Every structure is written in structure tokens, then in C-alpha cells.
CSV table of C-alpha atoms and ligand atoms in Angstrom, one decimal:
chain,number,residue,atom,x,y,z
I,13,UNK,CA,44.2,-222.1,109.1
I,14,UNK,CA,47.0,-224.5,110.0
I,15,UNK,CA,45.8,-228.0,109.8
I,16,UNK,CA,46.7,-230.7,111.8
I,17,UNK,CA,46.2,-234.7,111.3
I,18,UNK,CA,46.5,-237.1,114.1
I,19,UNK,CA,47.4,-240.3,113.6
I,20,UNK,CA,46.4,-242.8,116.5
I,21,UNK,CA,46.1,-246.5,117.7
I,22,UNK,CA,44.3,-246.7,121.3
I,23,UNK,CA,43.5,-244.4,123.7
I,24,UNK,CA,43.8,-241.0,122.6
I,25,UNK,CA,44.7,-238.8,125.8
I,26,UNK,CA,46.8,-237.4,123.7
I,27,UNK,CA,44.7,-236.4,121.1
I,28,UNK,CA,41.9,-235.2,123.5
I,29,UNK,CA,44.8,-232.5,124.7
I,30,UNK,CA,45.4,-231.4,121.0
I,31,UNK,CA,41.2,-231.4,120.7
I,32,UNK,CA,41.2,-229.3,123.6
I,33,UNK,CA,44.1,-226.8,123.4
I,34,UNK,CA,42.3,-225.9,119.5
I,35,UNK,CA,39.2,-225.6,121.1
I,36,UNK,CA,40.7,-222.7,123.7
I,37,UNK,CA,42.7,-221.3,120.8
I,38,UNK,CA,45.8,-222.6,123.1
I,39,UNK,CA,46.6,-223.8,118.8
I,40,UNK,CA,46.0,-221.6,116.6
I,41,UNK,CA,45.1,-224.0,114.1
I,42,UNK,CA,42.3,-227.3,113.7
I,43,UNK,CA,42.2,-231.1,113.7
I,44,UNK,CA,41.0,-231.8,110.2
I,45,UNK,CA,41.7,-235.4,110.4
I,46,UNK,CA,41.9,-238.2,112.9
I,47,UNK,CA,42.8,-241.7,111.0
I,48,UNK,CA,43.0,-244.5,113.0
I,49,UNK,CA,44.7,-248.4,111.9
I,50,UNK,CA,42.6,-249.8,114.8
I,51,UNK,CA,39.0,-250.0,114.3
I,52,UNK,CA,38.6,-250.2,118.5
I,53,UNK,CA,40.9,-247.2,119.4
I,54,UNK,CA,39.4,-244.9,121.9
I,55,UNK,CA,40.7,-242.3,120.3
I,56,UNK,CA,38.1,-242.2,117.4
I,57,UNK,CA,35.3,-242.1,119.7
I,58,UNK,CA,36.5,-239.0,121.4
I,59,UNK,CA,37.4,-237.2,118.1
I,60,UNK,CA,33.7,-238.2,116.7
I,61,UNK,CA,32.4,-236.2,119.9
I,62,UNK,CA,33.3,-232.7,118.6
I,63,UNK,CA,32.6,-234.4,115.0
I,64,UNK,CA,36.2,-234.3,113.7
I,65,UNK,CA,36.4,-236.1,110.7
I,66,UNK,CA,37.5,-240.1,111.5
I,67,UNK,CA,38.9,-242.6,108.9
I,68,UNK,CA,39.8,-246.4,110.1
I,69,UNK,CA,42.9,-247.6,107.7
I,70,UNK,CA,42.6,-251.3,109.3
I,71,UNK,CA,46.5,-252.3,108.4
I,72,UNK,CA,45.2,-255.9,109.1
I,73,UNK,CA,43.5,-255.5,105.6
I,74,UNK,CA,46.5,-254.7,103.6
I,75,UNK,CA,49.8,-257.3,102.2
I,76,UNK,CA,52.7,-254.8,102.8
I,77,UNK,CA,53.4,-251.9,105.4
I,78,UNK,CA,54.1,-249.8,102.2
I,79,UNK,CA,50.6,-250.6,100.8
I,80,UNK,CA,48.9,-249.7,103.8
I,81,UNK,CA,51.3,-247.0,104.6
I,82,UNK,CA,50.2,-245.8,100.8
I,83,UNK,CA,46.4,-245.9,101.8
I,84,UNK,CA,47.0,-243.6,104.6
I,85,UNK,CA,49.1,-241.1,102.4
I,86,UNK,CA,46.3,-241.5,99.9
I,87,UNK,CA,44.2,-239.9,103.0
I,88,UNK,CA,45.9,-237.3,104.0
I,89,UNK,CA,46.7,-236.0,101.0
I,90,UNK,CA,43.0,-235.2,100.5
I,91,UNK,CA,43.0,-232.9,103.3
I,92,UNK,CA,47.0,-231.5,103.0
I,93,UNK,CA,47.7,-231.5,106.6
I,94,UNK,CA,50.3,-229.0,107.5
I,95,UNK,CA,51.5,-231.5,110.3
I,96,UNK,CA,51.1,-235.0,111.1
I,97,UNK,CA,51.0,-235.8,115.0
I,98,UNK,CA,51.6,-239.6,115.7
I,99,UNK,CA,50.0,-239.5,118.8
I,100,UNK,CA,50.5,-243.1,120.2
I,101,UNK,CA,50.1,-244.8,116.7
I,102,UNK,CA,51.4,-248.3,116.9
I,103,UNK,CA,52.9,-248.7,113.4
I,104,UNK,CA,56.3,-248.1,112.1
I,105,UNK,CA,56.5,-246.1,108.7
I,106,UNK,CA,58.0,-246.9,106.2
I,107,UNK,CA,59.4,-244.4,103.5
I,108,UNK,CA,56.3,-244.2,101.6
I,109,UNK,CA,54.8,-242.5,104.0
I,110,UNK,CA,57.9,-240.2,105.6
I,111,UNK,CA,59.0,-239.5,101.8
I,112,UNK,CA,55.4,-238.4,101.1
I,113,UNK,CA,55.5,-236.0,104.1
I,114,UNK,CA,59.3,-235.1,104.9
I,115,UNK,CA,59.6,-232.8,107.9
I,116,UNK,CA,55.8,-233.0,108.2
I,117,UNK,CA,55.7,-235.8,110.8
I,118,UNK,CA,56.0,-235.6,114.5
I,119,UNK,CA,56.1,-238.4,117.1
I,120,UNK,CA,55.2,-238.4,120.9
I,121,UNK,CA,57.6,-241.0,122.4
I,122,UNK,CA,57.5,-242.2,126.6
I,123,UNK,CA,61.3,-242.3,127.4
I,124,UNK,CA,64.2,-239.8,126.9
I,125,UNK,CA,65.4,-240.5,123.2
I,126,UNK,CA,67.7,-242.0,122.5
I,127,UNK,CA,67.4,-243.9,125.7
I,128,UNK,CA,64.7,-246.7,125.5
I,129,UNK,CA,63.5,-246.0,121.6
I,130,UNK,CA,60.3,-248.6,120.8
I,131,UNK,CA,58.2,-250.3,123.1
I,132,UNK,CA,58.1,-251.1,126.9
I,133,UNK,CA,60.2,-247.7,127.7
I,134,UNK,CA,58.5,-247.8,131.2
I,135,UNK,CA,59.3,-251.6,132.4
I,136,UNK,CA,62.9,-251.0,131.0
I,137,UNK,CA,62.9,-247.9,133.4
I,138,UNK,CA,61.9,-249.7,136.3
I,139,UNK,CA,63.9,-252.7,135.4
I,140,UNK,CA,66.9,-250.6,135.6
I,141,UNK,CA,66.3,-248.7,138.2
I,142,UNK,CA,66.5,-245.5,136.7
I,143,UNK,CA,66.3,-242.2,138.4
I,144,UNK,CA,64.4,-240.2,135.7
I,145,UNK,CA,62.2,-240.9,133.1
I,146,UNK,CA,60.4,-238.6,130.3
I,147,UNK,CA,58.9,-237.5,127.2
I,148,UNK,CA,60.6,-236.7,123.9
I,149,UNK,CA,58.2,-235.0,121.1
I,150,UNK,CA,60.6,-235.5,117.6
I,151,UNK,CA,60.8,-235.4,114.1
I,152,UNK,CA,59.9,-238.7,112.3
I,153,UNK,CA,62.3,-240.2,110.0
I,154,UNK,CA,62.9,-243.8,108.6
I,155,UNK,CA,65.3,-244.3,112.0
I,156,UNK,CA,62.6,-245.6,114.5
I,157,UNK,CA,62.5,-243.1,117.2
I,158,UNK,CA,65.7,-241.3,115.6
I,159,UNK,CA,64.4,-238.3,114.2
I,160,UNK,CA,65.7,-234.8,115.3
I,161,UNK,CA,64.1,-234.1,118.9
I,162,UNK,CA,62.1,-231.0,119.0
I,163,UNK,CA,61.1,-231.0,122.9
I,164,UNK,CA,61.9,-233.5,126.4
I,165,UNK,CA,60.3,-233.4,129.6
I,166,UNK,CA,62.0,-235.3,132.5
I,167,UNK,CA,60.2,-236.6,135.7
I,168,UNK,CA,61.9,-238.4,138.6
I,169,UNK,CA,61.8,-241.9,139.3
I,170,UNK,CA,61.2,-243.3,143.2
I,171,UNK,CA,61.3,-247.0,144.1
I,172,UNK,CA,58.0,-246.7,145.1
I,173,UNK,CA,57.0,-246.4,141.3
I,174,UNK,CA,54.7,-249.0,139.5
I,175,UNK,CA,54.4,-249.6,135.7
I,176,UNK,CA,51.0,-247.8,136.0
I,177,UNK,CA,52.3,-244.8,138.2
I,178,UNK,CA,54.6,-244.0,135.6
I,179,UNK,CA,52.3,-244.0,132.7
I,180,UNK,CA,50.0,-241.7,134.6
I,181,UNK,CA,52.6,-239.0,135.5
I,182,UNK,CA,54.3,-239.2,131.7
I,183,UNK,CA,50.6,-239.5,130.2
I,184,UNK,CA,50.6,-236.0,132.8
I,185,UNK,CA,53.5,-234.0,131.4
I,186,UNK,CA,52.6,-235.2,127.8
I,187,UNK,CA,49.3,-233.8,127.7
I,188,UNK,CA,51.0,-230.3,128.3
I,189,UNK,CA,53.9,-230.7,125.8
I,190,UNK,CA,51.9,-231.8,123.0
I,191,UNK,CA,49.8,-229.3,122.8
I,192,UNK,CA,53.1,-226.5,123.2
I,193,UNK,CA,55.0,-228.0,120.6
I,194,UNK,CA,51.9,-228.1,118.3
I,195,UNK,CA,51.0,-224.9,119.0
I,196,UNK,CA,54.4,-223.2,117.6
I,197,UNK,CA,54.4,-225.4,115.0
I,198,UNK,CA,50.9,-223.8,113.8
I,199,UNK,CA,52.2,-220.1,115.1
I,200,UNK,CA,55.3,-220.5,112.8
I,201,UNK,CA,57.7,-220.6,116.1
I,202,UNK,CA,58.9,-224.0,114.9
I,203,UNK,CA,59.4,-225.6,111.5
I,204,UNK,CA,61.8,-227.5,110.0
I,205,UNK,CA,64.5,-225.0,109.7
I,206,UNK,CA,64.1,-224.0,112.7
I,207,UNK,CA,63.5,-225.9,115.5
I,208,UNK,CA,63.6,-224.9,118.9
I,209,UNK,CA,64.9,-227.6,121.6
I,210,UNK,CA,62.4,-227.2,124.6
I,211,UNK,CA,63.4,-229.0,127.9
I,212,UNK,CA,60.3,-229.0,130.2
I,213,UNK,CA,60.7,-229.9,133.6
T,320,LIG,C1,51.8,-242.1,124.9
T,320,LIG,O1,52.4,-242.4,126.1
T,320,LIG,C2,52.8,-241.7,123.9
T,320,LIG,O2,54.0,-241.2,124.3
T,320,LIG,C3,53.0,-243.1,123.2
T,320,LIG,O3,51.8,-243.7,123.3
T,320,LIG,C4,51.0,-243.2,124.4
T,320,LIG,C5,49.7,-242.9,123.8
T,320,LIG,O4,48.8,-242.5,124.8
T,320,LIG,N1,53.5,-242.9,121.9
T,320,LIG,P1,47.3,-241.9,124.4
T,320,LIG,O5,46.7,-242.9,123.4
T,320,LIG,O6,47.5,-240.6,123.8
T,320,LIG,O7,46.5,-241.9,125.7
């Protein structure tokens, strides 16, 4: 069975879609982990309802991102994901953690990469009056937001649009990426040698 970990800080939409696309057998493949840095996240409580296996990493408690970052691969190692979905985890990694896991790691990331990597991607949108916006799903590496894209998905932007319009309609498109990429990850459609760029539209 292919076995995914997912990796999140706050609400956990994003996982829920993962949850559910296993659940249908949209993935072939199962959540064996959900680890968490923030003992409040949202996310938690929704994995612990279909009693997926949860584990707070509170990087408040350790000196150095490497230390925590070691803690987590500590974790994971115990259940040998075959992929790692950050799935709106707030940390950056360091090379503990991307060395540990090379080509294992995927991010979900609100803007079109490499426009608008880091935070705020929707402010800066409206700020500059952009006329599209979108998702990119991408390999992590130690470049923040820099790995090799794997899949985007482009909306439109209208002057009508709000800070929380646009996090509803990318929250929308990512909730059926996700779960595609992931799902020909665990079918063997996608790996690291072979990864098929997917615009979605
Ligand atoms: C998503 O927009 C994702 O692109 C970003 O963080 C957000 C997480 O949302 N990395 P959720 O926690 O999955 O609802």
C-alpha cells in the first residue's frame, strides 16, 4: 500500500480532500500519518475523526529548526512514508529534513510559482492588480518554494475580488489538484523521474 504523511499547521481543507479521495479509492494508497507543529491546528481534529494516526511536533519546544526538523524525521521514519504532503505547514525545512527525504516531499503553494513564493501570495495579487492567480503543487527542495513544479491551476482575477474570495476559489481548485497529483504519485504515474507537468484550468 502506498503511504502517505501529511504534514500540516492550521486548517486542514487540504488534508480532508486527501482523507476523502483515499476513502473513495480516488488514491490508491492511505494516510498513515498526520504530524502537526501546532498543537491547535484544525487539521488534527479532522484526521482524529477517521482515527488516522496524529503526532504534535510543537517547534516552539525545540533550539534550532534543524533539531526540530530532526524530531519530525525521527517520526516519519517510523512509518516510511512513500510521500510527504506539506499541506499548508507553516515551517520552512531545512536540509535535515529534505536530505532525509530527497524527492519524497511535496508542497501545495497559493500563487503561480515562481510568482509570489512565501507568504501573503493573495494580498500581493490584489495589490497588483493581477489578472490571474493559482495553485502550484511542487517538489520541495532547500529553495523556498523553488522546487520542480509538478502541477498549476490558474483562476481569473476580477476587481470585484476580496482577500477572502480568493482564498475560497484557490482553497476550491486545490482541493481537486491535491488529491490528482497524489493519486499518480501512489499509481506510479508520477515519481521523481518522471514527472508529468499538469496545467488545470
Ligand atoms: C493552502 O492554501 C495551501 O496552498 C497553503 O496553505 C493553505 C492551507 O489550507 N500552503 P488548508 O489548511 O489545507 O485549509
Amino acid at each position: 500500500m502506498f503511504k502517505i504523511a501529511v504534514l500540516v499547521s492550521g486548517n486542514g481543507s487540504n488534508l480532508e480532500a486527501l482523507i476523502d479521495a483515499c476513502k473513495n479509492d480516488v488514491i490508491k494508497g492511505s494516510i498513515d500519518i498526520v504530524i502537526s507543529n501546532n498543537p491547535n491546528a484544525f487539521g488534527i481534529e479532522r484526521a482524529k475523526k477517521y482515527s488516522i494516526k496524529c503526532k504534535i511536533i510543537d517547534n516552539k519546544r525545540f533550539q534550532t529548526r534543524e533539531e526540530f526538523d530532526q524530531a519530525i524525521v525521527e517520526e516519519l521514519n517510523n512509518c516510511d512514508p512513500d510521500l510527504i504532503v506539506l499541506a499548508g505547514f507553516m515551517r520552512i525545512l531545512t536540509p535535515v529534513m529534505i536530505h532525509a527525504f530527497k524527492n519524497k516531499i511535496i508542497n501545495i503553494h497559493p500563487s503561480l510559482l515562481p510568482k509570489y513564493p512565501g507568504l501573503n501570495t493573495h494580498k500581493s495579487v490584489i495589490e497588483n492588480q493581477d489578472s490571474s492567480h493559482g495553485v502550484t503543487i511542487h517538489f520541495v527542495n532547500e529553495v523556498l518554494d523553488g522546487g520542480k513544479i509538478i502541477a498549476q491551476g490558474e483562476i481569473s482575477v476580477y476587481s470585484s475580488d476580496t482577500l477572502e474570495s480568493l482564498k475560497t476559489r484557490i482553497h476550491a481548485i486545490e482541493h481537486v489538484m491535491l488529491p490528482m497529483v497524489v493519486s499518480k504519485f501512489a499509481d506510479g504515474t508520477i515519481n521523481t523521474k518522471k514527472v508529468i507537468y499538469e496545467k488545470f484550468k
